[in-house]
mmCIF file of C-alpha atoms in Angstrom:
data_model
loop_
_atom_site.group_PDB
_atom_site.id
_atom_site.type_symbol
_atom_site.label_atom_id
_atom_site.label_comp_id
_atom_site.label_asym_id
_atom_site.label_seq_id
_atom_site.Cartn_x
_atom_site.Cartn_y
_atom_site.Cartn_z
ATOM 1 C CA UNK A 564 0.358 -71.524 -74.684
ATOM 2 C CA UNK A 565 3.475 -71.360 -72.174
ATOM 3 C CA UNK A 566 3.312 -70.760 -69.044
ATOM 4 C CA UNK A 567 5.455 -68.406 -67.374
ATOM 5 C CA UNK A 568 5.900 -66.591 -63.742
ATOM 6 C CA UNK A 569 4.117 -63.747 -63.125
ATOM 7 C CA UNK A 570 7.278 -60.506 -62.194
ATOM 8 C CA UNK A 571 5.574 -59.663 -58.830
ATOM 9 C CA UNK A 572 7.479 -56.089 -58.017
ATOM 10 C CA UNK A 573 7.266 -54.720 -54.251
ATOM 11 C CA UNK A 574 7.023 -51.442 -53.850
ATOM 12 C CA UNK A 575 8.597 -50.236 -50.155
ATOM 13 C CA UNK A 576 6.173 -47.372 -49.285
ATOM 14 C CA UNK A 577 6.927 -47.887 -45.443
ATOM 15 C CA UNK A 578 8.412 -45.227 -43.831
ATOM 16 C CA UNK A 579 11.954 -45.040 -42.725
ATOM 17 C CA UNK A 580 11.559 -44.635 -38.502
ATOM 18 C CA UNK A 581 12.573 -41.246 -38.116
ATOM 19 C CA UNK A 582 14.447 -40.024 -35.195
ATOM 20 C CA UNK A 583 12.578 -38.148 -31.937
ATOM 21 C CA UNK A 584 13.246 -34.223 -32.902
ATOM 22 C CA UNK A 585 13.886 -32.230 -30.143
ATOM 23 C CA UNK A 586 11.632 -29.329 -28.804
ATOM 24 C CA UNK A 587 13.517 -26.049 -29.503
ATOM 25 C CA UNK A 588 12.459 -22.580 -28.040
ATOM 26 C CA UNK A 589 11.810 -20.054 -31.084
ATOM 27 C CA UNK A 590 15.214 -18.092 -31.857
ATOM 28 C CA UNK A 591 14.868 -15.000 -29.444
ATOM 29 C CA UNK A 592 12.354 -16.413 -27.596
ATOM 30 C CA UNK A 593 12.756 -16.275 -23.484
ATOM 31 C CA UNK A 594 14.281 -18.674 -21.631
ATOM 32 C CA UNK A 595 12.434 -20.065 -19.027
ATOM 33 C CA UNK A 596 15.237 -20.574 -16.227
ATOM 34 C CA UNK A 597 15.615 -16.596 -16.610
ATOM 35 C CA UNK A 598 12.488 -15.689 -15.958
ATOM 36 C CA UNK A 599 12.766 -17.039 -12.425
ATOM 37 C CA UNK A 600 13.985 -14.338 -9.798
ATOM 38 C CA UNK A 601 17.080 -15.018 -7.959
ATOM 39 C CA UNK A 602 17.077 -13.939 -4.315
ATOM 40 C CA UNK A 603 19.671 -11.471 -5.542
ATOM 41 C CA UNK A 604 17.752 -10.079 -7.404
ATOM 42 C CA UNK A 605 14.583 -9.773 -5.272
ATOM 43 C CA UNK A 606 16.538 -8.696 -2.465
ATOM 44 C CA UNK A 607 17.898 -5.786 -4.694
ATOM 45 C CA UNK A 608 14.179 -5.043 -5.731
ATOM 46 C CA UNK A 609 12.815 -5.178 -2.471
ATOM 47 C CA UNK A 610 15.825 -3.088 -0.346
ATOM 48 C CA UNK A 611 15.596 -1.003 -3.338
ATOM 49 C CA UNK A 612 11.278 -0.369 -2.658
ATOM 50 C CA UNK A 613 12.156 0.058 1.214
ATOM 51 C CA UNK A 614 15.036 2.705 0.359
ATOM 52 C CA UNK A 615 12.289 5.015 -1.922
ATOM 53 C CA UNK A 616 9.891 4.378 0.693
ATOM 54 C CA UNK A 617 11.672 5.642 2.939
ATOM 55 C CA UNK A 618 12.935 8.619 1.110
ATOM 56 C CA UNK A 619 9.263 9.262 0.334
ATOM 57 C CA UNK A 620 8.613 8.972 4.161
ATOM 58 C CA UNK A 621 10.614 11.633 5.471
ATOM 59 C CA UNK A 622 9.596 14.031 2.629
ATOM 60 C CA UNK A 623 5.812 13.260 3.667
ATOM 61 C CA UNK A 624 7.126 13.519 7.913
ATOM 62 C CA UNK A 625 8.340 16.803 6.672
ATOM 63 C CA UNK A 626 5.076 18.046 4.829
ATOM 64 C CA UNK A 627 3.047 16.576 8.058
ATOM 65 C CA UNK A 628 5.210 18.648 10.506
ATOM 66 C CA UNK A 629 4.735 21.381 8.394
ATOM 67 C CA UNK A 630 0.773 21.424 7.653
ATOM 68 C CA UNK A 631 1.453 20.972 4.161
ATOM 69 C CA UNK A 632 -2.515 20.741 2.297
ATOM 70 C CA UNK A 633 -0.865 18.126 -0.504
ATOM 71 C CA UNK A 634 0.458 15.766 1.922
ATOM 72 C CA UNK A 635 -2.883 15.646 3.759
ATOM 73 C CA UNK A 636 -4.752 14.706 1.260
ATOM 74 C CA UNK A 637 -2.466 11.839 0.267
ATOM 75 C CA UNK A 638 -2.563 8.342 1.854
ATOM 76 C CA UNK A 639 -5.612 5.609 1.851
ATOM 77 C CA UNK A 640 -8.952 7.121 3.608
ATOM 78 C CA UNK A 641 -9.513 6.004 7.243
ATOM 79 C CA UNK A 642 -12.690 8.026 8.294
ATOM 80 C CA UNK A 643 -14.786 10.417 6.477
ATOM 81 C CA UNK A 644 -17.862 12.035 8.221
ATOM 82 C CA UNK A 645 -19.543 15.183 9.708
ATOM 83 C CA UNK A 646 -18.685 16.740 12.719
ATOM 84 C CA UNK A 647 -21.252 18.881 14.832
ATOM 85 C CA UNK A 648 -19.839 22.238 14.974
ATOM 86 C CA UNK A 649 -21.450 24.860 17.531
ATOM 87 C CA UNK A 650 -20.933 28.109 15.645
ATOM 88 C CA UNK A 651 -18.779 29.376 12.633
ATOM 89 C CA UNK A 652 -14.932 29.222 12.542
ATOM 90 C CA UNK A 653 -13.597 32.304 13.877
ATOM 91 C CA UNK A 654 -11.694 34.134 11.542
ATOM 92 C CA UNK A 655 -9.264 35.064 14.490
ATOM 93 C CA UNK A 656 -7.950 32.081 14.501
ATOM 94 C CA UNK A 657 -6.907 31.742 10.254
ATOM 95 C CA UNK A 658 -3.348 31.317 10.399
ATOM 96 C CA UNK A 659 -3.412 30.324 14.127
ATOM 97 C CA UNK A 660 -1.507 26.918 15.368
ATOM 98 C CA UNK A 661 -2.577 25.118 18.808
ATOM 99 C CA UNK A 662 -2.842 21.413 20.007
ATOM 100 C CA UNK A 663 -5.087 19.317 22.155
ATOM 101 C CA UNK A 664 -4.233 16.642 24.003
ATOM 102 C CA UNK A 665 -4.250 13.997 20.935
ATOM 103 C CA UNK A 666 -3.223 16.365 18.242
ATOM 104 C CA UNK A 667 -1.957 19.561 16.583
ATOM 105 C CA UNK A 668 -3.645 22.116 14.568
ATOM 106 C CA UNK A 669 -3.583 24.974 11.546
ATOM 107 C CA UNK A 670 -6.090 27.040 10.240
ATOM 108 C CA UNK A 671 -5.379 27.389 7.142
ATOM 109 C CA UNK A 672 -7.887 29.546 6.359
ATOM 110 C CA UNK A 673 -11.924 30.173 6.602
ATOM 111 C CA UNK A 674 -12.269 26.547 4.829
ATOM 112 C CA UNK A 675 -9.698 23.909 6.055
ATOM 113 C CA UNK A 676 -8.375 23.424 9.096
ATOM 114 C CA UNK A 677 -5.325 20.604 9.102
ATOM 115 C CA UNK A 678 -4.707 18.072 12.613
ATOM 116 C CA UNK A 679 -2.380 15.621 13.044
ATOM 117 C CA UNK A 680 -1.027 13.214 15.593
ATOM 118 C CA UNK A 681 0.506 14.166 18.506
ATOM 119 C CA UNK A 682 2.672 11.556 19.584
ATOM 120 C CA UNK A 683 3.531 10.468 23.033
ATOM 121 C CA UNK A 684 7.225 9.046 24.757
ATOM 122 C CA UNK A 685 4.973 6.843 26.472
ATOM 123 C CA UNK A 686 1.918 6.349 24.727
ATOM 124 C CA UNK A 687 1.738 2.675 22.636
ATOM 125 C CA UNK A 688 0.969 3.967 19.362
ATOM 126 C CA UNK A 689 0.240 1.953 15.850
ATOM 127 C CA UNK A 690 2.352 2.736 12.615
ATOM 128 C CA UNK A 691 0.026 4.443 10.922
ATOM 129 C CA UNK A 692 -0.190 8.033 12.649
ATOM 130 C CA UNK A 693 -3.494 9.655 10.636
ATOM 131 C CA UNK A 694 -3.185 13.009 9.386
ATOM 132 C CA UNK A 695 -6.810 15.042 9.370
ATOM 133 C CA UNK A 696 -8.424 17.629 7.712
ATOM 134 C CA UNK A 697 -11.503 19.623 8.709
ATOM 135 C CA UNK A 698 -13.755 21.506 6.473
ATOM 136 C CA UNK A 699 -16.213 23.620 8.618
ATOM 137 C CA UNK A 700 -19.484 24.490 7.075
ATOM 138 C CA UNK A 701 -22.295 25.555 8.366
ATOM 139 C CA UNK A 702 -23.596 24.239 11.626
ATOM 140 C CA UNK A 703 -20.986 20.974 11.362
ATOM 141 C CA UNK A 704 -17.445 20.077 9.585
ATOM 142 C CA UNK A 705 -16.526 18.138 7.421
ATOM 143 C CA UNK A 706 -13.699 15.703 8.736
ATOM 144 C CA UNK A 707 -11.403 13.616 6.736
ATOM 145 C CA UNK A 708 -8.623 11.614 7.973
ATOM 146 C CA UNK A 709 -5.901 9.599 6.054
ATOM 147 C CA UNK A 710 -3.127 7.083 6.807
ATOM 148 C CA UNK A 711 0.589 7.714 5.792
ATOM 149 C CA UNK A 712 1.537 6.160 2.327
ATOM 150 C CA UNK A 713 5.106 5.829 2.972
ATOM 151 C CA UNK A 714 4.118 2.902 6.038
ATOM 152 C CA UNK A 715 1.928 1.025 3.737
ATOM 153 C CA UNK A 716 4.706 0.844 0.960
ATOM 154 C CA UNK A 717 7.769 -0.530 3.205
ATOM 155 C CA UNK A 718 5.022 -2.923 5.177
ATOM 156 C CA UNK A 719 4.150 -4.509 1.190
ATOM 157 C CA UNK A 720 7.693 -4.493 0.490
ATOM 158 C CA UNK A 721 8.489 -6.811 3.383
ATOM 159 C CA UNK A 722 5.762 -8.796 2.751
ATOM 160 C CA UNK A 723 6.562 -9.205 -1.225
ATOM 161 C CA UNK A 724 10.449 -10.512 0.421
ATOM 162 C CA UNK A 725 8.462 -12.952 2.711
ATOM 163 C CA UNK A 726 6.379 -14.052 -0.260
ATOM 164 C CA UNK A 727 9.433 -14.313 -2.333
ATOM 165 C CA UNK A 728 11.210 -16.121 -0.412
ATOM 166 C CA UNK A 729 8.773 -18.971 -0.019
ATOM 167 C CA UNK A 730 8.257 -19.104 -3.655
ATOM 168 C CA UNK A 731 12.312 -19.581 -4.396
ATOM 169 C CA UNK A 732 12.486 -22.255 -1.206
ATOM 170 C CA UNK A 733 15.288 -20.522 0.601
ATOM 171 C CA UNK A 734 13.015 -20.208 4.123
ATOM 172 C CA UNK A 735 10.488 -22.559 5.759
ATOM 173 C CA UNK A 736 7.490 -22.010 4.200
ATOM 174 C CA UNK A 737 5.400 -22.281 7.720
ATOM 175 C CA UNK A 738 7.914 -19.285 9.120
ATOM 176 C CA UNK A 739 7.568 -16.946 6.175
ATOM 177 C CA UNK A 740 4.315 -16.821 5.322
ATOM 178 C CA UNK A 741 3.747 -15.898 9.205
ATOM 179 C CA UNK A 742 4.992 -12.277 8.101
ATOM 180 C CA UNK A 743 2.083 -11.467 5.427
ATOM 181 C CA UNK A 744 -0.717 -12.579 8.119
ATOM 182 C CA UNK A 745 1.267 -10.924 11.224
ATOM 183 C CA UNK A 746 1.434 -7.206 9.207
ATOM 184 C CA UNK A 747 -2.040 -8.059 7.326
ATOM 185 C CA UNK A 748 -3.307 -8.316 11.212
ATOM 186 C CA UNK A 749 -0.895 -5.388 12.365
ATOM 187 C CA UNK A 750 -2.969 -3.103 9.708
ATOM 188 C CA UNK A 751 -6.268 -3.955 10.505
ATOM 189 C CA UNK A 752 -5.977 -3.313 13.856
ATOM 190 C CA UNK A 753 -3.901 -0.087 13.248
ATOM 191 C CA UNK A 754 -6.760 1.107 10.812
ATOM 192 C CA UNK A 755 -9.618 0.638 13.624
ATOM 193 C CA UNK A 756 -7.135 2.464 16.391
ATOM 194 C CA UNK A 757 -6.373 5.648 14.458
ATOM 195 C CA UNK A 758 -9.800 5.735 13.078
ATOM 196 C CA UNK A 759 -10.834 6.115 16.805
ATOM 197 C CA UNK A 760 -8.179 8.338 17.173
ATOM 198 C CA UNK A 761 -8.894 10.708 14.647
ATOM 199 C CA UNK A 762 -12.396 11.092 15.278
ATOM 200 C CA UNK A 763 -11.743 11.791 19.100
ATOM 201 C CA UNK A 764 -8.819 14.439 18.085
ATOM 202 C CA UNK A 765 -11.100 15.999 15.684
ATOM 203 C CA UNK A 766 -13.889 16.977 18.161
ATOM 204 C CA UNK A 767 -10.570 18.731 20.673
ATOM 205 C CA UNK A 768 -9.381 20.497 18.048
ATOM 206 C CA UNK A 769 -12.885 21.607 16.953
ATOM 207 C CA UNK A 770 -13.878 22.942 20.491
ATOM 208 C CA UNK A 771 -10.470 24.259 20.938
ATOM 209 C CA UNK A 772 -10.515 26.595 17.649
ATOM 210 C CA UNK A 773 -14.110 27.563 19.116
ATOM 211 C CA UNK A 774 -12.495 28.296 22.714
ATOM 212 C CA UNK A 775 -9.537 30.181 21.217
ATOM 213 C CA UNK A 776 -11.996 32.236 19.225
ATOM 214 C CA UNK A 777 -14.031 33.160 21.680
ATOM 215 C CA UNK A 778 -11.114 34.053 24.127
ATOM 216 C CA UNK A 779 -9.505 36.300 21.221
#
């Protein structure tokens, strides 16, 4: 028998090297370099927070000045409790105005009586002025006072531009964040003052509507 070769035949089953594909975002998906706020644009946000804020703050100055019952019961709670009250509200005095020496008063009628700050030239006072409202029952009343909202919104919006601005890198980050803990300090201190305040205007106005009655 003859011998002969054996046909050895090579199969190339290795893979071609393929090139690296690039990464591509899904088609309408969002681009992450917009997503980032410019300082134009949080500086428009912000001035734009501080301008309603401060539309919103002379509407509720107006609606303090003018005992309005809806803008007393707005703002964040500073002090709720019960006042001793020696004797029933007179009903002389519904629809009667007067002040003490920390605030101003108007019975509204036989159930709520509305205080608010009185301001003085030269008095320090905090920003948050509270606004009260009294709800005599028998034997004691029911006080309630509240902090403006309009303060609280343009004192966040400064501190969302501080904030803001350290996160984009366009102020020292030591000097910025100073603002948050300077107004988060500011507040605290403010709340404690005009919770004082309130309470100690509350018991004037309270003897006063008893003093008035009795002199009418």
């Amino acid at each position: 028998m003859r011998w002969r070769a054996r046909t050895i035949v090579r199969h190339h089953c290795a893979r071609r090297a393929s090139r690296p594909q690039l990464k591509r975002d899904p088609l309408g998906g969002p681009d992450k370099a917009s997503t980032v706020l410019s300082p134009s644009t949080l500086f428009s946000a912000s001035t734009a927070v501080i301008l309603v804020a401060a539309a919103c703050g002379l509407a509720e100055f107006l609606g303090t000045i003018r005992f309005s019952p809806t803008v007393f019961g707005l703002g964040p709670l500073l002090l709720r409790e019960d006042l001793p009250m020696r004797g029933p509200l007179p009903l002389a005095m519904i629809g009667q105005a007067g002040q003490t020496q920390r605030a101003k008063f108007q019975v509204q009628d036989d159930r709520t009586v509305l205080f608010r700050d009185k301001r003085g030239i030269f008095r320090v006072d905090t920003p948050l002025a509270f606004k009260g409202t009294l709800l005599p029952m028998t034997g004691s009343a029911q006080l309630e006072a509240r902090a403006p909202v309009s303060v609280l919104v343009v004192i966040g919006a400064i501190a969302m531009i501080a904030l803001g601005m350290v996160r984009m890198h366009v102020a020292p980050v030591e000097g910025v964040i100073a603002v948050p803990i300077v107004l988060a300090g500011l507040l605290i201190v403010s709340l404690f003052v005009e919770r004082d305040r309130a309470r100690l205007a509350a018991r004037e106005v309270v003897d006063e509507i008893l003093r008035q009655g009795r002199a009418a």
